[in-house]
PDB file of C-alpha atoms in Angstrom:
ATOM      1  CA  MET A  12    -180.368  54.040 -91.992  1.00 72.00           C
ATOM      2  CA  ILE A  13    -182.225  50.930 -93.120  1.00 82.00           C
ATOM      3  CA  GLN A  14    -180.421  48.775 -95.641  1.00 87.00           C
ATOM      4  CA  ASN A  15    -182.142  46.569 -98.203  1.00 90.00           C
ATOM      5  CA  ALA A  16    -181.321  42.924 -97.233  1.00 92.00           C
ATOM      6  CA  ASP A  17    -184.133  40.838 -98.677  1.00 96.00           C
ATOM      7  CA  PHE A  18    -183.367  38.154-101.257  1.00 98.00           C
ATOM      8  CA  LYS A  19    -185.218  36.542-104.154  1.00 97.00           C
ATOM      9  CA  PHE A  20    -184.537  33.405-106.164  1.00 98.00           C
ATOM     10  CA  ALA A  21    -186.604  32.723-109.296  1.00 97.00           C
ATOM     11  CA  GLY A  22    -187.781  29.134-109.709  1.00 97.00           C
ATOM     12  CA  ASP A  23    -190.833  27.130-110.602  1.00 97.00           C
ATOM     13  CA  ARG A  24    -194.523  27.738-109.730  1.00 97.00           C
ATOM     14  CA  ARG A  25    -193.987  26.655-106.088  1.00 98.00           C
ATOM     15  CA  GLY A  26    -193.173  29.688-103.982  1.00 98.00           C
ATOM     16  CA  VAL A  27    -191.809  30.025-100.434  1.00 98.00           C
ATOM     17  CA  LEU A  28    -191.871  33.202 -98.390  1.00 98.00           C
ATOM     18  CA  LEU A  29    -189.239  33.147 -95.626  1.00 98.00           C
ATOM     19  CA  ILE A  30    -189.619  35.387 -92.546  1.00 98.00           C
ATOM     20  CA  HIS A  31    -186.838  36.310 -90.068  1.00 98.00           C
ATOM     21  CA  GLY A  32    -187.198  37.021 -86.355  1.00 97.00           C
ATOM     22  CA  LEU A  33    -187.359  40.137 -84.169  1.00 95.00           C
ATOM     23  CA  THR A  34    -184.189  42.295 -84.589  1.00 94.00           C
ATOM     24  CA  GLY A  35    -182.996  39.704 -87.101  1.00 93.00           C
ATOM     25  CA  THR A  36    -182.431  39.928 -90.834  1.00 95.00           C
ATOM     26  CA  PRO A  37    -183.249  37.910 -93.941  1.00 97.00           C
ATOM     27  CA  ALA A  38    -179.646  36.559 -93.776  1.00 95.00           C
ATOM     28  CA  GLU A  39    -180.739  34.087 -91.060  1.00 96.00           C
ATOM     29  CA  MET A  40    -183.013  32.515 -93.657  1.00 98.00           C
ATOM     30  CA  LEU A  41    -180.601  32.592 -96.565  1.00 97.00           C
ATOM     31  CA  LEU A  42    -179.161  29.022 -96.335  1.00 97.00           C
ATOM     32  CA  LEU A  43    -182.639  27.636 -96.064  1.00 98.00           C
ATOM     33  CA  GLY A  44    -183.698  29.755 -99.095  1.00 98.00           C
ATOM     34  CA  LYS A  45    -180.765  28.435-101.153  1.00 98.00           C
ATOM     35  CA  ARG A  46    -181.712  24.803-100.336  1.00 98.00           C
ATOM     36  CA  LEU A  47    -185.299  25.354-101.319  1.00 98.00           C
ATOM     37  CA  HIS A  48    -184.214  27.000-104.606  1.00 98.00           C
ATOM     38  CA  ARG A  49    -181.914  24.094-105.449  1.00 98.00           C
ATOM     39  CA  GLU A  50    -185.071  21.978-105.407  1.00 97.00           C
ATOM     40  CA  GLY A  51    -186.790  24.313-107.858  1.00 98.00           C
ATOM     41  CA  PHE A  52    -188.785  26.556-105.514  1.00 98.00           C
ATOM     42  CA  THR A  53    -189.214  30.289-106.106  1.00 98.00           C
ATOM     43  CA  VAL A  54    -188.032  31.934-102.868  1.00 98.00           C
ATOM     44  CA  HIS A  55    -188.372  35.367-101.323  1.00 98.00           C
ATOM     45  CA  GLY A  56    -186.668  36.234 -98.006  1.00 98.00           C
ATOM     46  CA  VAL A  57    -188.749  39.210 -96.830  1.00 98.00           C
ATOM     47  CA  GLN A  58    -187.279  42.065 -94.813  1.00 98.00           C
ATOM     48  CA  LEU A  59    -189.646  43.132 -92.044  1.00 98.00           C
ATOM     49  CA  ALA A  60    -190.495  46.815 -91.565  1.00 97.00           C
ATOM     50  CA  GLY A  61    -188.019  48.666 -89.281  1.00 94.00           C
ATOM     51  CA  HIS A  62    -185.394  45.953 -89.501  1.00 96.00           C
ATOM     52  CA  CYS A  63    -181.803  46.150 -90.863  1.00 93.00           C
ATOM     53  CA  GLY A  64    -181.355  49.625 -89.490  1.00 92.00           C
ATOM     54  CA  ASP A  65    -180.817  50.992 -85.970  1.00 91.00           C
ATOM     55  CA  GLU A  66    -182.901  50.876 -82.823  1.00 91.00           C
ATOM     56  CA  ALA A  67    -184.787  54.029 -83.745  1.00 92.00           C
ATOM     57  CA  ASP A  68    -185.820  52.457 -87.065  1.00 94.00           C
ATOM     58  CA  LEU A  69    -187.193  49.414 -85.249  1.00 95.00           C
ATOM     59  CA  LEU A  70    -188.953  51.456 -82.582  1.00 93.00           C
ATOM     60  CA  ALA A  71    -190.754  53.477 -85.262  1.00 95.00           C
ATOM     61  CA  THR A  72    -192.684  50.277 -86.208  1.00 96.00           C
ATOM     62  CA  SER A  73    -195.034  47.877 -84.487  1.00 96.00           C
ATOM     63  CA  TRP A  74    -196.042  44.274 -84.865  1.00 97.00           C
ATOM     64  CA  ARG A  75    -198.824  45.405 -87.254  1.00 98.00           C
ATOM     65  CA  ASP A  76    -196.136  46.885 -89.521  1.00 98.00           C
ATOM     66  CA  TRP A  77    -194.110  43.669 -89.396  1.00 98.00           C
ATOM     67  CA  TYR A  78    -197.168  41.658 -90.321  1.00 98.00           C
ATOM     68  CA  ALA A  79    -198.006  44.110 -93.106  1.00 98.00           C
ATOM     69  CA  SER A  80    -194.578  43.408 -94.565  1.00 98.00           C
ATOM     70  CA  VAL A  81    -195.401  39.702 -94.641  1.00 98.00           C
ATOM     71  CA  GLU A  82    -198.875  40.086 -96.080  1.00 98.00           C
ATOM     72  CA  GLN A  83    -197.789  42.405 -98.871  1.00 98.00           C
ATOM     73  CA  ALA A  84    -194.876  40.127 -99.837  1.00 98.00           C
ATOM     74  CA  ALA A  85    -197.171  37.092 -99.841  1.00 98.00           C
ATOM     75  CA  GLU A  86    -199.709  38.820-102.054  1.00 98.00           C
ATOM     76  CA  ARG A  87    -196.959  39.726-104.562  1.00 98.00           C
ATOM     77  CA  LEU A  88    -195.407  36.315-104.536  1.00 98.00           C
ATOM     78  CA  ARG A  89    -198.805  34.524-104.823  1.00 96.00           C
ATOM     79  CA  GLY A  90    -199.412  36.215-108.141  1.00 95.00           C
ATOM     80  CA  ASP A  91    -196.313  34.466-109.613  1.00 96.00           C
ATOM     81  CA  VAL A  92    -196.859  30.916-108.248  1.00 97.00           C
ATOM     82  CA  ASP A  93    -199.513  28.158-108.086  1.00 97.00           C
ATOM     83  CA  HIS A  94    -198.578  27.113-104.559  1.00 97.00           C
ATOM     84  CA  LEU A  95    -197.417  29.471-101.808  1.00 98.00           C
ATOM     85  CA  PHE A  96    -195.716  28.278 -98.655  1.00 98.00           C
ATOM     86  CA  VAL A  97    -194.532  30.440 -95.760  1.00 98.00           C
ATOM     87  CA  ALA A  98    -191.889  29.644 -93.149  1.00 98.00           C
ATOM     88  CA  GLY A  99    -190.681  31.837 -90.295  1.00 98.00           C
ATOM     89  CA  LEU A 100    -188.088  31.652 -87.562  1.00 98.00           C
ATOM     90  CA  SER A 101    -188.784  32.676 -83.973  1.00 98.00           C
ATOM     91  CA  MET A 102    -191.117  35.697 -84.175  1.00 98.00           C
ATOM     92  CA  GLY A 103    -191.227  35.038 -87.941  1.00 98.00           C
ATOM     93  CA  ALA A 104    -192.965  31.771 -87.135  1.00 98.00           C
ATOM     94  CA  LEU A 105    -195.772  33.666 -85.403  1.00 98.00           C
ATOM     95  CA  LEU A 106    -196.121  35.965 -88.421  1.00 98.00           C
ATOM     96  CA  ALA A 107    -196.341  32.933 -90.719  1.00 98.00           C
ATOM     97  CA  LEU A 108    -199.039  31.409 -88.546  1.00 98.00           C
ATOM     98  CA  LEU A 109    -200.957  34.702 -88.509  1.00 98.00           C
ATOM     99  CA  LEU A 110    -200.831  34.868 -92.276  1.00 98.00           C
ATOM    100  CA  ALA A 111    -202.182  31.334 -92.519  1.00 98.00           C
ATOM    101  CA  ALA A 112    -204.977  32.179 -90.049  1.00 98.00           C
ATOM    102  CA  GLU A 113    -205.959  35.491 -91.631  1.00 98.00           C
ATOM    103  CA  ARG A 114    -205.349  34.810 -95.284  1.00 98.00           C
ATOM    104  CA  PRO A 115    -205.943  31.069 -95.789  1.00 97.00           C
ATOM    105  CA  GLU A 116    -206.550  31.593 -99.507  1.00 97.00           C
ATOM    106  CA  LEU A 117    -202.904  32.581 -99.885  1.00 97.00           C
ATOM    107  CA  VAL A 118    -201.180  29.818 -97.894  1.00 98.00           C
ATOM    108  CA  ASP A 119    -200.779  26.143 -98.820  1.00 98.00           C
ATOM    109  CA  GLY A 120    -198.361  25.187 -96.004  1.00 98.00           C
ATOM    110  CA  VAL A 121    -196.447  26.597 -93.055  1.00 98.00           C
ATOM    111  CA  GLY A 122    -193.019  26.066 -91.624  1.00 98.00           C
ATOM    112  CA  VAL A 123    -193.125  26.925 -87.949  1.00 98.00           C
ATOM    113  CA  LEU A 124    -189.496  27.200 -86.946  1.00 98.00           C
ATOM    114  CA  GLY A 125    -188.574  27.858 -83.306  1.00 98.00           C
ATOM    115  CA  ALA A 126    -191.868  29.553 -82.642  1.00 98.00           C
ATOM    116  CA  THR A 127    -191.494  32.124 -79.818  1.00 97.00           C
ATOM    117  CA  PHE A 128    -194.719  32.895 -78.000  1.00 96.00           C
ATOM    118  CA  ARG A 129    -192.764  33.433 -74.831  1.00 93.00           C
ATOM    119  CA  TYR A 130    -189.048  33.999 -74.012  1.00 90.00           C
ATOM    120  CA  ASP A 131    -188.927  31.058 -71.597  1.00 91.00           C
ATOM    121  CA  GLY A 132    -185.794  29.203 -72.701  1.00 93.00           C
ATOM    122  CA  TRP A 133    -183.068  28.186 -70.282  1.00 92.00           C
ATOM    123  CA  ASN A 134    -180.866  31.204 -71.054  1.00 91.00           C
ATOM    124  CA  MET A 135    -183.480  33.923 -70.652  1.00 85.00           C
ATOM    125  CA  PRO A 136    -183.189  36.500 -67.863  1.00 75.00           C
ATOM    126  CA  ARG A 137    -186.069  37.526 -65.617  1.00 69.00           C
ATOM    127  CA  ILE A 138    -187.031  40.598 -67.675  1.00 63.00           C
ATOM    128  CA  ALA A 139    -187.626  38.412 -70.760  1.00 65.00           C
ATOM    129  CA  ARG A 140    -189.743  36.036 -68.706  1.00 63.00           C
ATOM    130  CA  LEU A 141    -191.794  38.958 -67.465  1.00 66.00           C
ATOM    131  CA  SER A 142    -192.598  40.194 -70.935  1.00 71.00           C
ATOM    132  CA  PHE A 143    -196.309  40.254 -70.195  1.00 71.00           C
ATOM    133  CA  MET A 144    -195.623  43.500 -68.252  1.00 71.00           C
ATOM    134  CA  LEU A 145    -194.012  45.226 -71.183  1.00 77.00           C
ATOM    135  CA  PRO A 146    -197.148  46.327 -73.074  1.00 70.00           C
ATOM    136  CA  LEU A 147    -198.185  48.281 -70.004  1.00 70.00           C
ATOM    137  CA  ILE A 148    -194.743  49.809 -69.686  1.00 73.00           C
ATOM    138  CA  LYS A 149    -194.847  50.819 -73.312  1.00 71.00           C
ATOM    139  CA  SER A 150    -198.367  52.255 -73.085  1.00 74.00           C
ATOM    140  CA  LEU A 151    -197.200  54.468 -70.220  1.00 64.00           C
ATOM    141  CA  GLY A 152    -194.249  55.648 -72.276  1.00 75.00           C
ATOM    142  CA  PHE A 153    -191.673  54.293 -69.881  1.00 72.00           C
ATOM    143  CA  ALA A 154    -188.284  52.655 -70.701  1.00 68.00           C
ATOM    144  CA  ARG A 155    -188.267  53.583 -74.418  1.00 71.00           C
ATOM    145  CA  LYS A 156    -184.497  53.509 -74.388  1.00 77.00           C
ATOM    146  CA  ARG A 157    -184.134  50.277 -72.424  1.00 78.00           C
ATOM    147  CA  VAL A 158    -182.744  47.288 -74.311  1.00 79.00           C
ATOM    148  CA  PHE A 159    -182.485  43.614 -73.445  1.00 74.00           C
ATOM    149  CA  MET A 160    -178.990  42.677 -74.663  1.00 73.00           C
ATOM    150  CA  GLU A 161    -178.536  39.204 -76.056  1.00 76.00           C
ATOM    151  CA  GLU A 162    -175.928  36.994 -74.461  1.00 80.00           C
ATOM    152  CA  ALA A 163    -174.017  33.884 -75.450  1.00 84.00           C
ATOM    153  CA  PRO A 164    -174.795  31.340 -76.826  1.00 93.00           C
ATOM    154  CA  TYR A 165    -176.910  33.659 -79.000  1.00 91.00           C
ATOM    155  CA  GLY A 166    -179.217  30.746 -79.969  1.00 94.00           C
ATOM    156  CA  LEU A 167    -176.331  28.722 -81.455  1.00 95.00           C
ATOM    157  CA  ARG A 168    -174.870  25.492 -80.208  1.00 96.00           C
ATOM    158  CA  ASP A 169    -172.153  25.488 -82.923  1.00 95.00           C
ATOM    159  CA  GLU A 170    -169.262  27.465 -81.420  1.00 93.00           C
ATOM    160  CA  ARG A 171    -167.743  28.311 -84.819  1.00 93.00           C
ATOM    161  CA  ILE A 172    -170.973  29.772 -86.220  1.00 92.00           C
ATOM    162  CA  ARG A 173    -171.592  31.505 -82.875  1.00 91.00           C
ATOM    163  CA  GLY A 174    -168.289  33.300 -83.224  1.00 89.00           C
ATOM    164  CA  HIS A 175    -169.101  34.531 -86.699  1.00 86.00           C
ATOM    165  CA  VAL A 176    -172.565  35.757 -85.690  1.00 83.00           C
ATOM    166  CA  SER A 177    -171.242  37.447 -82.546  1.00 80.00           C
ATOM    167  CA  SER A 178    -168.597  39.269 -84.472  1.00 82.00           C
ATOM    168  CA  ALA A 179    -171.071  40.375 -87.082  1.00 79.00           C
ATOM    169  CA  MET A 180    -173.480  41.654 -84.387  1.00 72.00           C
ATOM    170  CA  GLN A 181    -170.763  43.640 -82.682  1.00 72.00           C
ATOM    171  CA  SER A 182    -169.500  45.143 -85.990  1.00 70.00           C
ATOM    172  CA  GLY A 183    -172.664  47.185 -86.273  1.00 67.00           C
ATOM    173  CA  ASP A 184    -173.745  45.726 -89.611  1.00 67.00           C
ATOM    174  CA  SER A 185    -177.427  45.226 -88.710  1.00 64.00           C
ATOM    175  CA  ALA A 186    -178.234  43.946 -92.261  1.00 67.00           C
ATOM    176  CA  LEU A 187    -175.933  40.996 -91.757  1.00 69.00           C
ATOM    177  CA  ALA A 188    -176.639  39.826 -88.166  1.00 69.00           C
ATOM    178  CA  GLY A 189    -179.287  42.128 -86.829  1.00 77.00           C
ATOM    179  CA  LEU A 190    -179.225  44.220 -83.666  1.00 82.00           C
ATOM    180  CA  PRO A 191    -177.298  43.033 -80.618  1.00 79.00           C
ATOM    181  CA  GLY A 192    -180.227  43.764 -78.328  1.00 83.00           C
ATOM    182  CA  ASN A 193    -184.000  43.885 -78.162  1.00 84.00           C
ATOM    183  CA  PRO A 194    -185.633  47.170 -77.278  1.00 84.00           C
ATOM    184  CA  TRP A 195    -188.203  46.746 -74.487  1.00 77.00           C
ATOM    185  CA  HIS A 196    -190.894  48.464 -76.540  1.00 88.00           C
ATOM    186  CA  SER A 197    -190.296  46.040 -79.437  1.00 87.00           C
ATOM    187  CA  LEU A 198    -190.523  43.155 -76.988  1.00 90.00           C
ATOM    188  CA  ALA A 199    -193.846  44.618 -75.861  1.00 90.00           C
ATOM    189  CA  ASP A 200    -195.064  44.414 -79.464  1.00 93.00           C
ATOM    190  CA  LEU A 201    -193.895  40.818 -79.670  1.00 94.00           C
ATOM    191  CA  HIS A 202    -195.936  40.008 -76.605  1.00 92.00           C
ATOM    192  CA  MET A 203    -198.997  41.648 -78.219  1.00 94.00           C
ATOM    193  CA  LEU A 204    -198.395  39.712 -81.405  1.00 97.00           C
ATOM    194  CA  SER A 205    -198.101  36.491 -79.414  1.00 96.00           C
ATOM    195  CA  THR A 206    -201.442  37.076 -77.750  1.00 96.00           C
ATOM    196  CA  HIS A 207    -203.060  37.954 -81.047  1.00 97.00           C
ATOM    197  CA  VAL A 208    -201.731  34.805 -82.745  1.00 98.00           C
ATOM    198  CA  ARG A 209    -202.579  32.420 -79.895  1.00 97.00           C
ATOM    199  CA  ARG A 210    -206.235  33.448 -80.140  1.00 97.00           C
ATOM    200  CA  ARG A 211    -206.225  32.553 -83.848  1.00 98.00           C
ATOM    201  CA  LEU A 212    -204.303  29.332 -83.955  1.00 98.00           C
ATOM    202  CA  GLU A 213    -207.445  27.331 -84.468  1.00 97.00           C
ATOM    203  CA  ARG A 214    -208.065  29.147 -87.725  1.00 98.00           C
ATOM    204  CA  VAL A 215    -204.871  27.670 -89.214  1.00 98.00           C
ATOM    205  CA  ARG A 216    -205.938  24.955 -91.688  1.00 96.00           C
ATOM    206  CA  ALA A 217    -202.845  24.719 -93.885  1.00 98.00           C
ATOM    207  CA  PRO A 218    -200.492  21.786 -93.172  1.00 98.00           C
ATOM    208  CA  CYS A 219    -197.684  22.669 -90.820  1.00 98.00           C
ATOM    209  CA  LEU A 220    -194.164  21.427 -90.187  1.00 98.00           C
ATOM    210  CA  VAL A 221    -193.315  22.471 -86.641  1.00 98.00           C
ATOM    211  CA  ALA A 222    -189.558  22.349 -85.980  1.00 98.00           C
ATOM    212  CA  HIS A 223    -187.981  23.220 -82.587  1.00 98.00           C
ATOM    213  CA  ALA A 224    -184.794  22.656 -80.675  1.00 98.00           C
ATOM    214  CA  ALA A 225    -185.331  20.243 -77.770  1.00 98.00           C
ATOM    215  CA  GLU A 226    -182.981  22.392 -75.662  1.00 97.00           C
ATOM    216  CA  ASP A 227    -183.955  25.804 -77.016  1.00 98.00           C
ATOM    217  CA  ASP A 228    -182.133  28.518 -75.055  1.00 96.00           C
ATOM    218  CA  VAL A 229    -184.642  31.252 -76.059  1.00 94.00           C
ATOM    219  CA  ALA A 230    -188.074  29.618 -76.376  1.00 96.00           C
ATOM    220  CA  ASN A 231    -188.893  26.391 -74.505  1.00 96.00           C
ATOM    221  CA  VAL A 232    -190.153  23.504 -76.600  1.00 98.00           C
ATOM    222  CA  ARG A 233    -193.539  23.968 -75.053  1.00 97.00           C
ATOM    223  CA  ASN A 234    -193.934  26.789 -77.621  1.00 98.00           C
ATOM    224  CA  ALA A 235    -193.943  24.129 -80.364  1.00 98.00           C
ATOM    225  CA  TYR A 236    -196.375  21.925 -78.551  1.00 98.00           C
ATOM    226  CA  LEU A 237    -198.731  24.937 -78.227  1.00 98.00           C
ATOM    227  CA  VAL A 238    -198.938  25.078 -82.007  1.00 98.00           C
ATOM    228  CA  VAL A 239    -199.263  21.307 -82.376  1.00 98.00           C
ATOM    229  CA  SER A 240    -202.163  21.172 -79.971  1.00 97.00           C
ATOM    230  CA  HIS A 241    -204.136  24.203 -81.212  1.00 97.00           C
ATOM    231  CA  VAL A 242    -203.907  24.400 -85.014  1.00 97.00           C
ATOM    232  CA  LYS A 243    -206.736  22.620 -86.890  1.00 94.00           C
ATOM    233  CA  ALA A 244    -204.348  21.342 -89.529  1.00 93.00           C
ATOM    234  CA  PRO A 245    -202.236  18.257 -90.240  1.00 95.00           C
ATOM    235  CA  VAL A 246    -198.924  18.657 -88.429  1.00 97.00           C
ATOM    236  CA  GLU A 247    -195.496  17.139 -88.579  1.00 97.00           C
ATOM    237  CA  LEU A 248    -193.236  17.763 -85.536  1.00 98.00           C
ATOM    238  CA  LEU A 249    -189.480  17.783 -85.873  1.00 98.00           C
ATOM    239  CA  LEU A 250    -187.475  17.973 -82.664  1.00 98.00           C
ATOM    240  CA  LEU A 251    -183.818  18.876 -83.087  1.00 98.00           C
ATOM    241  CA  HIS A 252    -181.406  17.554 -80.453  1.00 98.00           C
ATOM    242  CA  ASP A 253    -178.137  19.167 -81.499  1.00 98.00           C
ATOM    243  CA  SER A 254    -179.257  22.793 -81.945  1.00 98.00           C
ATOM    244  CA  TYR A 255    -180.311  25.802 -79.941  1.00 98.00           C
ATOM    245  CA  HIS A 256    -182.827  28.492 -81.005  1.00 98.00           C
ATOM    246  CA  MET A 257    -181.357  29.571 -84.379  1.00 97.00           C
ATOM    247  CA  ILE A 258    -182.182  26.272 -86.077  1.00 98.00           C
ATOM    248  CA  THR A 259    -181.790  27.708 -89.626  1.00 98.00           C
ATOM    249  CA  LEU A 260    -178.080  28.335 -88.875  1.00 97.00           C
ATOM    250  CA  ASP A 261    -177.105  25.788 -86.211  1.00 97.00           C
ATOM    251  CA  ARG A 262    -175.724  22.253 -86.498  1.00 97.00           C
ATOM    252  CA  GLU A 263    -178.903  20.632 -87.870  1.00 98.00           C
ATOM    253  CA  ARG A 264    -179.590  23.289 -90.481  1.00 98.00           C
ATOM    254  CA  ARG A 265    -179.165  20.822 -93.319  1.00 98.00           C
ATOM    255  CA  LEU A 266    -181.527  18.307 -91.715  1.00 98.00           C
ATOM    256  CA  LEU A 267    -184.089  21.075 -91.196  1.00 98.00           C
ATOM    257  CA  ALA A 268    -183.775  22.317 -94.772  1.00 98.00           C
ATOM    258  CA  ASP A 269    -184.154  18.796 -96.146  1.00 98.00           C
ATOM    259  CA  ARG A 270    -187.276  18.103 -94.071  1.00 98.00           C
ATOM    260  CA  LEU A 271    -188.912  21.437 -94.860  1.00 98.00           C
ATOM    261  CA  THR A 272    -188.125  21.150 -98.568  1.00 98.00           C
ATOM    262  CA  GLY A 273    -189.567  17.661 -98.650  1.00 98.00           C
ATOM    263  CA  PHE A 274    -192.598  18.703 -96.678  1.00 98.00           C
ATOM    264  CA  PHE A 275    -193.441  21.569 -99.061  1.00 98.00           C
ATOM    265  CA  ALA A 276    -192.794  19.374-102.105  1.00 97.00           C
ATOM    266  CA  ARG A 277    -195.188  16.696-100.804  1.00 97.00           C
ATOM    267  CA  VAL A 278    -197.932  19.201-100.086  1.00 97.00           C
ATOM    268  CA  ALA A 279    -197.551  20.825-103.519  1.00 96.00           C
ATOM    269  CA  GLY A 280    -197.570  17.402-105.194  1.00 92.00           C
ATOM    270  CA  ALA A 281    -200.451  15.995-103.246  1.00 82.00           C
ATOM    271  CA  GLY A 282    -202.933  18.757-104.086  1.00 61.00           C
ATOM    272  CA  ALA A 283    -205.339  20.643-101.931  1.00 42.00           C
ATOM    273  CA  ASP A 284    -207.378  17.583-100.953  1.00 44.00           C
ATOM    274  CA  SER A 285    -204.530  15.548 -99.547  1.00 43.00           C
ATOM    275  CA  GLN A 286    -203.145  15.952 -95.958  1.00 45.00           C
ATOM    276  CA  PRO A 287    -199.800  14.900 -94.505  1.00 44.00           C
ATOM    277  CA  VAL A 288    -199.867  12.379 -91.685  1.00 42.00           C
ATOM    278  CA  LEU A 289    -199.333  13.656 -88.153  1.00 44.00           C
ATOM    279  CA  ALA A 290    -195.796  12.600 -87.206  1.00 44.00           C
ATOM    280  CA  THR A 291    -193.252  13.198 -84.512  1.00 45.00           C
ATOM    281  CA  SER A 292    -189.577  12.969 -85.430  1.00 47.00           C
ATOM    282  CA  SER A 293    -186.447  13.036 -83.353  1.00 46.00           C
TER     283      SER A 293
END
């Protein structure tokens, strides 16, 4: 049964829509949401269709359903604010980019956090690296019950936080820590989403802050450089050297939150005609 796990914080006329990753939950965006709200932003952590339930709930949805969750939430939030920003983690980063590409009138800026076009990090097994085969497997109806189980370090360099997340995942509370594994058919949809977004990156014109772990265990940093090199928008690149994939929860979560909050504040304050300077930070 799907639980309601989204969160909302009322603030000023600057809104931020936060998007979690595949098999994840809004909880992985909560600390970031609280930091943004302390600076006055109105924040909504959206819950993607099929998430915060069991594997059957997730498998009943596709990437188009996940994107529809984002688009509908953005439309609602945009009616309450003068500036709308969107930030996503992992697959959520792809959905954020897709919204900016497809609905530019809605989006004033994008936080691209640990973008995952491919599972090519140093801790990924062969099946994850061969994800391009999964859409064919899904189309043939094979392997519906197969699951790619996550393994330590679970995208977290901080051992204390890793322990908390691992315990929550094994407890079965999918609204708190998400599912412990990724169904193959859902990974197939992620691959289809990835292809769809890559073909539309040049449509992204809203300023982007691209943040990625330099030693990402799930998605190699080349995923971040793909965004930097293809979007037709001003970009700031933040490389994090003491985190793994889950950068909203890991050791540099405060640095990330500060940088993203400042980035959105500058864009909102500068107005539509001003553009941030391309920058690389370490």
